[in-house]
Amino acid sequence: MSASRAETLEQLARLCRNGREGPPPRVEPSGSASLDAVLPGGGWQSGTIVELMPVSDGIGELRLLMPALAKITQSERHVAMIAPPYIPFAPALLRHGLRLEHFWIIRAQSAADILWSAEQTLRCKSFGAVLAWPSAIRDREVRRLQLAAEAGSSIGFVYRPPSAAHESSPAAVRLRLQADAVGQLNVDIVKCRGARAGMSLAVGGLESAGRQRLTANT
Amino acid sequence: MLWLCITLPQLPLEALQCEQGERPTLVTVLEGNVRSVVCCNPAAGRIGLQPAMNFTTALAILPEVIAMERRLTAEQAALERLATWAYQFSGTVILGELFADLQRARTTALWLEIGASLRLFGGFRKLIEQLEAELGKLSYSYQLGIAPTLEGAALLARTGVRVAITTAAALRARIENISVHWLNLDPWITQQLQSVGVRTVGLLLALPRDGVAKRFGPEVCNYLDRLTGAAPDPRPTYRLPPKYHARFEFDAEIHSTEALLFPLRRMLREFVGFLRARDTGVQKFTLRFVHRDTVATVIHVGLSMPDRSSERFLTLARERLEHTELPSASVALELSAETFAMPTGLNVDMLSGATEHGEELGHTLDRIVARLGENQVHGVKAVAEHRPEHSWTTAAAEDRRPPLDFPDRPLWLLPEPKPLQLSGMPALTGAERIESGWWDGGDVRRDYFIARTQQGAALWIFKDLRDGSWHLHGFWS
């Protein structure tokens, strides 16, 4: 089955379900108007899997999600990070407005445990967003996470290496992240339901104070 | 007083194993120098083996039959676990005596006073329905009897008369035609009675008291008085222990985790009965798998909030068990719990969505902790400390109040600062000096900077002022 056909079928299935299942998906604005303009639903939409493929660490791959994560924790839903590559630094999370009592770190080790934990948390209605760093993930597993996110009305952000951009994936939204020499974050749309792939957006308005200071001093 | 008696005719077998095996199995006991069958499983019954049969005869019928030795300690443990479980239905539970002799091995019983519980459970039928539904899940064979006297209820249970009798007069009328061999009397006495033509309870009760006492001893009259309610029958009631401790001795060593789930499931259900009886829940319980030669394997099962669902307990215990390497086969399983707390879902408004959410969160985190281990799931909090590596810590859910204001910090911190080899000096911005920690030996004198890589990444690096070395400490991701 070709990727586009599979997608059509998936969309059809979704349409059928929409008829029966009550609440429309929740949408968290990303904090960037240009990004919201291309994202389906106008922001990060519950019940979807978003793949993020940063070219290196430290370019703003986490900052991109901070406005949405802060809002989710402020509205009493929980956020989990599964197998993050470094320590999510509490003082910085606080400055970004995250309510730490609604934030969880799950230090799963094996690929199976990471995906299992992601599925469990996505499926749980208490979680609004789940960020996962799987060492490897296959199409079948992305679909499983997709179903879990739909069941729990949560958003799944899956971080993958930049090389994954060349592979296909059933995830609804796939974004490649890079930064220019002055640290401006650019989002390349690899795949986005309802938007043209291949677009590239400079995402502004998401700078942390640190970046502002950086630009100010340069 | 209205007594419900539960007799356990298969207890000698079922105390040793709780799944009904496909292979013919029986329990034997040695009396004098004759070994006899105490009870047998349905598979053995189907090929003609039966209780009280001589074991030699049984072997002649089926040489490969599995034979176990009767173990009174295992039966006593099972009976006590059941009594604890039964407490949820009644505040007054009485444990029956265990008889070592063959004739009375299948008459082990326990009693619940149900007169006071009827209204609580919404009547007779509902109480019995609920009790049988729960009892059925524990996989014991049982018979019930209901009567105003302890011995009366036991007699009805043994004979399998499923009628609830509520008055002494009705009881007397109902037992008249029952054969004397069902009575809880020394087997020698019932044989004597039958040989002189006293075949039914009615005939025995019609005999003059003095004559019976003279011929068979006064205890026969005492027993008959207690049976009919003519004399009181005070007995010590079973007290609910303040802490829970239950033990299940297996008939044979259990090697596979799968097979351990059978006794585990029964024990967890009995445990939940205890929790219902105490009207409480637990947040932590301990399983001990006892091995023959090595030290026991202990598994602590913790929950994020107090609970009393045997299914959830089983899911968590099973997850832990699957990730635990048992050093050898298990010969017994113990379950214990010391502290109890009301399940949160039960004492607040059940319709409140927030509670439901909280519970779901708790159950999800419990499952993950059960699989990954206690230290692998945690929150974080900020600590008012200058040194970056000490300005955060892992934290439990309750304890994450935001502290004082923090200077700007990167989102990613490295677990340990990583030494950097700088080729040329990158453009550095955002200088910040951090000096601290001389009082606890964690002396730190550093100048922190933000360095930009060619790929546009912002690194948090510092120069150690004590030796001039450079380190990477985080990412402005």
XYZ file of C-alpha atoms in Angstrom:
695
model
C 0.000 0.000 0.000
C 1.462 3.337 -1.016
C 1.977 5.989 1.606
C -0.615 8.334 0.124
C -3.207 5.597 -0.102
C -2.595 4.587 3.477
C -2.997 8.177 4.449
C -6.284 8.518 2.601
C -7.588 5.441 4.343
C -6.475 6.822 7.653
C -8.231 10.088 6.938
C -11.387 8.234 5.980
C -11.251 6.248 9.179
C -10.833 9.464 11.081
C -13.840 10.992 9.342
C -15.938 7.972 10.232
C -14.865 8.199 13.846
C -15.480 11.921 13.988
C -19.119 11.299 13.248
C -19.503 9.241 16.376
C -17.009 10.534 18.841
C -17.870 13.669 20.675
C -15.322 16.346 21.399
C -13.338 18.015 18.615
C -9.563 17.869 19.051
C -8.021 20.471 21.316
C -5.512 22.782 19.734
C -2.616 24.423 21.556
C -1.236 27.459 19.712
C 2.481 26.994 19.093
C 3.212 30.598 20.003
C 4.364 31.369 16.468
C 1.748 32.791 14.121
C 3.558 31.634 10.978
C 3.817 28.084 12.271
C 0.195 28.016 13.458
C -0.812 29.084 9.953
C 0.490 25.833 8.451
C -0.233 23.388 11.258
C -3.498 21.447 10.858
C -6.117 22.933 13.135
C -4.002 26.049 13.597
C -1.601 24.753 16.235
C -0.469 21.585 17.996
C -3.532 19.399 17.768
C -4.479 16.733 20.306
C -4.664 13.207 18.997
C -1.705 13.610 16.668
C 1.909 12.541 16.536
C 4.417 15.225 15.622
C 7.906 14.184 14.571
C 10.666 16.691 15.261
C 14.047 16.201 13.628
C 16.593 18.766 14.877
C 19.928 18.842 13.042
C 21.772 19.365 16.308
C 21.200 19.876 20.012
C 20.739 23.369 21.313
C 19.079 25.056 18.334
C 15.718 25.635 19.985
C 14.226 22.181 19.548
C 12.665 22.336 23.006
C 11.911 26.047 23.094
C 9.650 25.491 20.098
C 7.221 23.584 22.334
C 7.524 25.596 25.514
C 4.504 27.905 25.028
C 2.237 24.906 24.428
C 3.735 22.833 27.253
C 3.421 25.741 29.677
C -0.240 26.178 28.785
C -0.955 22.482 29.124
C 0.538 22.321 32.619
C -1.247 25.523 33.594
C -4.566 23.954 32.599
C -3.949 21.077 35.049
C -2.915 18.522 32.459
C 0.402 16.741 32.660
C 3.472 16.645 30.457
C 5.922 13.749 30.325
C 9.390 13.534 28.829
C 10.451 10.007 28.049
C 14.170 9.250 27.774
C 15.290 12.878 27.270
C 18.943 13.108 26.081
C 19.901 15.560 28.844
C 18.465 16.845 32.117
C 15.460 19.109 31.570
C 16.716 21.984 33.686
C 14.127 22.934 36.289
C 15.064 26.654 36.644
C 14.680 27.102 32.869
C 11.418 25.173 32.747
C 10.055 27.452 35.452
C 11.102 30.560 33.534
C 9.220 29.232 30.522
C 6.094 29.052 32.644
C 5.917 25.287 33.132
C 4.155 24.173 36.298
C 6.579 21.572 37.567
C 4.000 19.709 39.631
C 2.513 18.618 36.313
C 5.762 17.585 34.717
C 7.225 14.069 34.685
C 10.467 12.517 33.542
C 10.411 8.852 32.647
C 13.887 7.441 32.256
C 13.175 4.394 30.144
C 16.266 2.766 28.663
C 15.447 0.191 26.014
C 13.677 1.095 22.791
C 10.779 -1.153 23.788
C 10.413 0.492 27.213
C 10.545 3.985 25.719
C 7.771 3.262 23.244
C 5.728 1.390 25.817
C 5.971 4.285 28.286
C 5.052 6.736 25.531
C 2.011 4.680 24.659
C 0.921 4.397 28.302
C 1.210 8.121 28.942
C -0.368 9.178 25.649
C -3.308 6.900 26.314
C -3.800 8.333 29.801
C -6.218 11.235 29.742
C -4.270 13.083 32.420
C -1.420 13.794 30.002
C -1.774 16.647 27.528
C 1.570 16.168 25.818
C 4.254 13.522 25.761
C 7.765 14.139 24.455
C 9.744 11.028 23.593
C 13.259 10.364 22.386
C 13.109 6.781 21.083
C 16.393 5.223 20.003
C 14.539 3.744 17.043
C 10.953 3.707 15.869
C 9.157 1.902 13.053
C 6.003 2.842 11.150
C 3.949 0.320 13.027
C 5.015 1.861 16.323
C 4.231 5.378 15.144
C 0.727 4.158 14.321
C 0.384 2.632 17.768
C 1.363 5.940 19.344
C -1.083 7.675 17.016
C -3.931 5.496 18.304
C -2.849 6.058 21.899
C -2.770 9.838 21.352
C -6.271 9.708 19.894
C -7.539 7.634 22.806
C -6.035 9.999 25.374
C -6.570 13.260 23.400
C -2.924 14.092 23.905
C -0.162 15.310 21.619
C 2.835 13.085 21.019
C 6.108 14.809 20.115
C 8.649 12.290 18.894
C 12.243 13.467 18.513
C 14.159 11.708 15.767
C 17.570 12.117 14.133
C 17.698 14.396 11.058
C 18.341 11.388 8.818
C 14.772 10.215 9.518
C 13.514 13.058 7.328
C 14.394 10.922 4.294
C 12.229 8.024 5.448
C 8.461 7.983 5.271
C 6.383 7.909 8.434
C 2.676 7.786 9.250
C 3.044 10.734 11.672
C 0.617 13.554 10.865
C 3.208 16.299 11.144
C 6.940 15.965 10.455
C 9.239 18.910 10.982
C 12.955 19.251 10.383
C 14.544 21.846 12.651
C 17.677 23.848 11.979
C 19.100 27.193 12.950
C 21.016 29.830 11.045
C 24.316 31.298 12.166
C 22.686 33.829 14.475
C 20.471 31.212 16.044
C 17.225 31.891 14.184
C 15.191 28.649 14.281
C 13.964 27.428 10.908
C 11.235 24.823 10.585
C 11.212 22.781 7.372
C 7.875 21.155 6.722
C 8.681 17.573 5.742
C 5.074 16.531 5.989
C 2.022 18.252 7.232
C -1.535 17.257 6.585
C -3.184 20.033 4.606
C 0.016 21.990 4.026
C 2.595 21.904 1.298
C 5.662 19.880 2.138
C 9.008 21.486 1.417
C 8.057 24.830 2.913
C 10.493 26.403 5.316
C 9.490 28.851 8.033
C 11.563 31.121 10.184
C 9.971 30.778 13.579
C 10.137 33.952 15.578
C 8.564 35.013 18.797
C 9.801 31.969 20.665
C 13.089 33.320 21.932
C 13.959 32.671 25.483
C 15.480 35.518 27.391
C 18.824 33.846 26.825
C 18.555 34.161 23.084
C 17.460 37.736 23.310
C 20.464 38.502 25.422
C 22.616 36.636 22.950
C 21.376 38.728 20.031
C 21.595 41.904 22.033
C 25.229 41.285 22.869
C 26.328 40.279 19.367
C -27.980 -14.457 66.098
C -28.076 -15.941 62.655
C -25.081 -17.920 61.537
C -23.839 -18.566 58.050
C -21.522 -21.537 57.995
C -19.074 -22.093 55.156
C -17.719 -25.627 55.086
C -14.713 -26.422 52.983
C -14.819 -30.128 52.095
C -11.849 -29.879 49.726
C -9.661 -27.723 51.959
C -6.937 -30.381 52.437
C -6.417 -30.291 48.663
C -7.266 -26.672 47.926
C -5.040 -25.284 50.652
C -2.123 -26.786 48.740
C -3.046 -25.802 45.213
C -5.696 -23.533 43.776
C -6.001 -24.558 40.165
C -8.041 -27.661 39.380
C -5.414 -29.762 37.643
C -6.218 -32.078 34.760
C -4.151 -34.862 36.292
C -5.751 -37.046 38.971
C -4.499 -35.726 42.303
C -5.290 -36.696 45.870
C -4.313 -35.891 49.425
C -3.560 -38.721 51.819
C -3.080 -39.125 55.535
C -1.499 -41.878 57.587
C -3.573 -43.119 60.532
C -1.928 -45.858 62.580
C -0.272 -47.771 59.799
C -2.959 -47.328 57.163
C -2.645 -44.583 54.562
C -6.009 -43.331 53.292
C -7.294 -40.819 50.792
C -8.555 -37.599 52.404
C -9.859 -35.943 49.290
C -9.275 -35.952 45.565
C -9.666 -33.568 42.675
C -12.448 -33.991 40.053
C -10.057 -35.690 37.633
C -9.367 -38.360 40.260
C -13.057 -38.582 41.159
C -13.973 -39.338 37.547
C -11.886 -42.501 37.503
C -13.425 -43.801 40.703
C -11.045 -42.601 43.386
C -12.832 -41.280 46.443
C -12.298 -39.990 49.964
C -11.722 -42.520 52.761
C -10.473 -45.053 50.247
C -7.409 -47.023 51.206
C -4.411 -45.532 49.424
C -3.222 -48.986 48.329
C -6.566 -49.454 46.544
C -6.219 -46.025 44.947
C -2.775 -46.960 43.687
C -4.129 -50.186 42.288
C -6.700 -48.194 40.304
C -4.241 -45.588 39.072
C -0.560 -46.197 39.830
C 0.526 -42.784 38.447
C -1.896 -40.755 40.578
C -0.326 -37.642 42.164
C -0.460 -38.040 45.927
C 0.188 -35.247 48.407
C 0.545 -35.472 52.149
C -2.095 -33.584 54.130
C -0.573 -30.478 55.707
C -2.471 -28.972 58.626
C -0.326 -25.810 58.743
C -1.288 -24.976 55.161
C -4.967 -25.567 55.987
C -4.749 -23.382 59.075
C -3.115 -20.601 57.023
C -5.803 -20.856 54.332
C -8.577 -20.832 56.930
C -7.148 -17.726 58.579
C -6.827 -15.940 55.238
C -10.448 -16.808 54.545
C -11.566 -15.575 57.959
C -9.868 -12.254 57.281
C -11.536 -12.111 53.895
C -14.934 -12.985 55.425
C -14.764 -10.024 57.755
C -16.051 -7.786 54.951
C -19.433 -9.484 55.318
C -19.664 -9.659 59.053
C -18.134 -8.187 62.172
C -18.266 -11.563 63.912
C -16.290 -14.384 62.357
C -15.563 -17.690 64.085
C -12.884 -20.111 62.954
C -13.697 -23.782 63.057
C -11.339 -26.359 64.465
C -9.114 -28.409 62.190
C -9.435 -32.123 62.849
C -6.476 -34.348 62.166
C -8.583 -37.500 61.821
C -9.695 -38.795 58.473
C -13.434 -38.718 59.179
C -13.554 -35.053 60.028
C -10.854 -33.811 57.619
C -13.511 -32.588 55.226
C -15.626 -30.740 57.782
C -13.474 -27.663 58.328
C -15.716 -24.658 58.664
C -15.958 -21.018 59.463
C -18.958 -19.015 60.610
C -20.184 -15.501 59.983
C -22.877 -13.858 62.058
C -25.104 -12.395 59.361
C -28.152 -11.250 61.336
C -26.530 -7.848 61.828
C -25.266 -7.592 58.233
C -28.528 -8.295 56.426
C -29.719 -4.731 56.335
C -26.303 -3.431 55.342
C -26.210 -5.650 52.291
C -29.819 -5.113 51.304
C -31.323 -8.371 52.417
C -30.660 -12.015 52.497
C -30.479 -12.861 48.851
C -28.144 -9.967 48.030
C -25.772 -10.821 50.843
C -25.539 -14.452 49.754
C -25.178 -13.506 46.104
C -22.352 -11.125 46.852
C -20.653 -13.542 49.196
C -20.835 -16.387 46.706
C -19.584 -14.197 43.860
C -16.520 -13.257 45.903
C -16.016 -16.715 47.343
C -16.203 -18.258 43.875
C -13.289 -16.119 42.718
C -11.072 -17.544 45.456
C -11.456 -21.034 43.938
C -12.444 -22.971 47.032
C -15.121 -25.655 46.990
C -17.640 -24.760 49.646
C -21.085 -25.491 51.025
C -23.261 -23.017 52.895
C -25.670 -23.458 55.751
C -27.722 -20.885 57.614
C -29.227 -21.503 61.048
C -29.641 -19.812 64.431
C -27.004 -22.069 66.036
C -23.385 -22.655 65.035
C -23.683 -26.445 64.976
C -27.026 -26.212 63.213
C -25.585 -24.090 60.426
C -22.604 -26.440 60.147
C -24.836 -29.490 59.984
C -26.943 -27.960 57.205
C -23.804 -26.918 55.319
C -22.280 -30.397 55.554
C -25.437 -32.094 54.319
C -25.758 -29.563 51.522
C -29.238 -28.347 52.482
C -29.468 -24.924 50.902
C -32.252 -23.502 53.014
C -31.972 -20.573 55.328
C -33.416 -21.514 58.690
C -34.010 -18.684 61.060
C -35.711 -20.179 64.144
C -34.799 -22.961 66.524
C -38.136 -24.691 65.930
C -37.671 -24.707 62.161
C -34.154 -26.007 62.605
C -35.287 -28.872 64.756
C -37.954 -29.832 62.243
C -35.484 -29.629 59.368
C -32.787 -31.857 60.913
C -35.039 -34.624 62.239
C -34.582 -36.838 59.229
C -30.875 -36.277 58.750
C -28.716 -39.338 59.355
C -26.702 -39.300 62.580
C -23.480 -39.906 60.705
C -23.497 -36.231 59.627
C -23.331 -35.081 63.240
C -20.140 -33.558 64.551
C -19.533 -36.458 66.944
C -16.771 -38.929 67.445
C -17.083 -41.472 64.610
C -17.096 -44.276 67.187
C -20.278 -42.833 68.733
C -22.164 -42.459 65.462
C -21.310 -46.059 64.602
C -22.649 -47.190 67.969
C -25.825 -45.163 67.491
C -26.482 -46.658 64.091
C -25.803 -50.183 65.346
C -28.501 -49.802 67.993
C -30.975 -48.453 65.453
C -30.696 -44.740 66.179
C -30.275 -43.729 62.559
C -31.671 -40.196 62.434
C -31.141 -37.043 64.405
C -34.826 -37.061 65.302
C -34.570 -40.474 66.927
C -31.480 -39.437 68.863
C -33.146 -36.263 70.153
C -36.170 -38.324 71.274
C -34.029 -40.562 73.507
C -33.982 -39.810 77.242
C -31.049 -37.493 78.046
C -29.809 -39.493 81.051
C -29.612 -42.667 79.052
C -27.661 -41.028 76.230
C -25.286 -39.376 78.705
C -24.701 -42.637 80.545
C -24.164 -44.658 77.390
C -22.157 -42.250 75.212
C -20.824 -39.654 77.628
C -22.104 -36.207 78.582
C -20.444 -34.491 75.605
C -23.045 -35.993 73.289
C -25.843 -34.253 75.225
C -23.877 -31.033 75.334
C -23.424 -31.179 71.599
C -27.128 -31.809 71.004
C -28.034 -28.858 73.237
C -25.735 -26.571 71.282
C -27.110 -27.948 68.026
C -30.719 -27.232 68.889
C -30.075 -24.027 70.731
C -31.091 -25.394 74.104
C -27.695 -24.342 75.459
C -25.499 -21.389 74.532
C -22.408 -22.008 72.434
C -19.852 -19.335 73.295
C -16.687 -19.398 71.228
C -13.824 -17.018 70.716
C -14.355 -14.823 67.661
C -11.639 -14.273 65.126
C -9.987 -10.883 65.541
C -8.905 -8.927 62.505
C -5.123 -8.483 62.811
C -3.865 -4.876 62.791
C -1.319 -5.749 60.105
C -1.910 -8.076 57.221
C 0.206 -11.152 56.858
C -0.800 -14.154 54.805
C 1.098 -17.222 53.755
C 0.392 -19.790 51.070
C 2.407 -22.995 51.157
C 2.503 -24.785 47.847
C 2.073 -28.505 47.422
C 5.133 -28.598 45.215
C 7.828 -26.214 44.115
C 6.539 -23.728 41.568
C 9.034 -22.926 38.842
C 7.237 -20.717 36.365
C 6.065 -17.169 36.893
C 2.838 -18.033 35.080
C 2.019 -20.745 37.623
C 2.747 -18.374 40.517
C -0.043 -16.118 39.313
C -2.726 -18.599 40.457
C -1.905 -18.443 44.157
C -1.021 -14.768 43.806
C -4.455 -13.964 42.372
C -6.230 -15.814 45.175
C -4.118 -14.114 47.823
C -4.706 -10.654 46.383
C -8.459 -11.242 46.365
C -8.363 -12.381 49.972
C -6.253 -9.326 50.761
C -8.856 -7.043 49.170
C -11.480 -8.757 51.348
C -9.407 -7.760 54.363
C -9.168 -4.183 53.087
C -12.936 -4.041 52.608
C -13.421 -5.440 56.089
C -11.188 -2.736 57.525
C -12.817 -0.250 55.141
C -9.444 0.927 53.976
C -6.875 0.534 51.207
C -3.122 0.257 50.785
C -0.417 2.171 49.067
C 2.263 -0.456 49.554
C 2.368 -4.194 50.077
C 5.100 -6.766 50.087
C 5.334 -10.144 48.403
C 7.857 -12.731 49.615
C 8.605 -15.672 47.425
C 10.033 -18.327 49.700
C 12.614 -20.680 48.188
C 13.864 -23.938 49.589
C 17.593 -23.293 49.695
C 18.170 -19.609 49.137
C 17.003 -16.463 50.821
C 13.469 -15.359 49.914
C 12.839 -12.944 47.042
C 11.078 -9.822 48.262
C 9.052 -7.610 45.955
C 7.617 -4.345 47.219
C 4.643 -3.161 45.246
C 3.958 0.527 45.639
C 1.070 2.605 44.346
C 0.898 6.318 43.873
C -2.325 6.457 45.854
C -4.175 4.123 48.215
C -6.233 1.531 46.394
C -8.054 -1.755 46.975
C -8.585 -3.264 43.556
C -7.302 -6.825 43.296
C -7.097 -6.488 39.508
C -4.845 -3.456 39.715
C -2.772 -5.084 42.453
C -2.358 -8.106 40.217
C -1.353 -6.028 37.176
C 1.331 -4.244 39.166
C 2.581 -7.348 40.948
C 2.676 -9.246 37.681
C 4.648 -6.495 35.964
C 7.159 -6.538 38.807
C 7.317 -10.297 38.844
C 8.002 -10.481 35.120
C 10.997 -8.229 35.593
C 12.330 -10.124 38.585
C 14.622 -13.075 38.271
C 13.642 -15.604 40.926
C 16.799 -17.490 41.993
C 14.986 -20.807 42.259
C 11.576 -22.427 42.501
C 9.168 -21.122 45.128
C 7.724 -23.251 47.923
C 5.526 -20.592 49.509
C 4.269 -17.094 48.952
C 3.689 -14.469 51.622
C 1.797 -11.244 51.334
C 2.047 -8.533 53.949
C 1.040 -4.950 54.470
C 1.579 -2.751 57.480
C 0.099 0.633 56.797
C -3.317 1.333 55.424
C -5.042 4.380 54.017
C -8.455 5.121 52.632
C -8.531 4.887 48.816
C -8.903 8.456 47.588
C -11.447 7.534 44.947
C -13.826 6.277 47.625
C -13.999 9.071 50.123
C -14.599 11.962 47.743
C -17.305 12.813 45.304
C -17.202 10.066 42.693
C -18.555 12.344 40.014
C -15.726 14.815 40.263
C -13.718 14.711 37.072
C -10.558 15.912 38.757
C -10.475 12.867 41.006
C -11.003 10.550 38.106
C -8.137 12.209 36.298
C -5.930 11.990 39.316
C -6.684 8.331 39.686
C -5.981 7.647 36.061
C -2.684 9.491 36.282
C -1.793 7.487 39.349
C -2.581 4.168 37.718
C -0.616 5.036 34.587
C 2.439 6.113 36.584
C 2.139 2.994 38.769
C 2.221 0.757 35.730
C 5.299 2.522 34.401
C 7.056 2.418 37.785
C 6.198 -1.256 38.074
C 7.909 -1.927 34.764
C 10.847 0.476 34.830
C 11.600 0.688 38.547
C 10.974 3.198 41.291
C 13.751 5.677 40.446
C 13.021 5.911 36.758
C 9.903 8.045 37.038
C 10.097 11.375 38.787
C 9.393 15.071 38.622
C 11.903 17.876 38.961
C 12.090 20.981 41.063
C 14.327 23.987 41.225
C 16.509 24.614 44.266
C 17.687 28.026 45.384
C 21.378 27.414 44.731
C 23.982 29.213 42.653
C 25.798 26.179 41.364
C 23.784 25.002 38.333
C 24.223 21.297 39.089
C 22.709 21.870 42.528
C 19.941 24.200 41.402
C 17.633 21.359 40.457
C 16.698 18.023 41.936
C 14.338 15.167 41.274
C 11.125 15.489 43.236
C 7.948 13.726 44.181
C 4.672 15.133 42.950
C 3.668 16.852 46.182
C 6.815 18.802 46.642
C 7.523 21.103 43.702
C 6.764 24.590 44.902
C 8.599 27.050 42.729
C 11.391 28.651 44.755
C 12.846 32.097 44.401
C 13.406 33.783 41.107
C 16.061 32.266 38.911
C 18.441 33.853 36.457
C 18.007 32.786 32.864
C 19.036 29.175 32.328
C 19.252 26.739 29.382
C 16.547 24.071 28.967
C 19.014 21.193 28.769
C 21.585 20.553 31.476
C 24.289 17.890 31.083
C 24.405 15.331 33.907
C 28.130 16.175 34.304
C 30.022 19.107 32.806
C 31.919 17.821 29.758
C 35.518 18.971 29.164
C 35.855 20.982 25.939
C 38.834 21.329 23.644
C 38.429 24.788 22.149
C 40.141 25.397 18.831
C 40.217 29.154 18.711
C 37.983 31.272 20.808
C 34.320 31.257 19.740
C 32.167 34.340 20.012
C 31.002 34.389 23.596
C 28.120 36.288 25.051
C 26.104 36.459 28.218
C 28.939 36.242 30.738
C 27.918 35.269 34.269
C 30.230 34.481 37.153
C 29.161 31.741 39.527
C 31.176 31.305 42.691
C 29.842 29.168 45.457
C 30.038 26.094 47.545
C 33.246 26.672 49.559
C 31.337 25.674 52.713
C 30.480 22.141 51.601
C 33.626 21.277 49.678
C 31.817 21.562 46.341
C 33.852 24.655 45.620
C 32.932 26.292 42.306
C 34.454 29.330 40.577
C 33.259 29.586 37.019
C 32.595 32.073 34.267
C 29.639 30.964 32.194
C 29.103 32.011 28.541
C 26.788 31.276 25.668
C 28.692 30.062 22.606
C 27.150 29.782 19.165
C 28.141 26.886 16.906
C 28.214 27.010 13.119
C 24.944 25.101 13.034
C 23.338 27.833 15.064
C 23.205 25.881 18.304
C 23.619 27.815 21.537
C 25.854 26.072 24.073
C 26.186 26.890 27.735
C 29.872 26.642 28.500
C 32.048 27.738 31.376
C 35.683 28.416 32.127
C 36.803 26.916 35.414
C 38.632 29.809 37.065
C 40.715 27.482 39.225
C 42.522 25.770 36.330
C 41.413 27.622 33.207
C 39.766 24.550 31.626
C 36.602 24.855 29.504
C 33.485 22.747 29.919
C 30.127 22.256 28.214
C 27.283 22.333 30.738
C 24.068 22.662 28.739
C 22.180 23.622 25.611
C 19.872 26.559 24.983
C 17.648 24.208 23.101
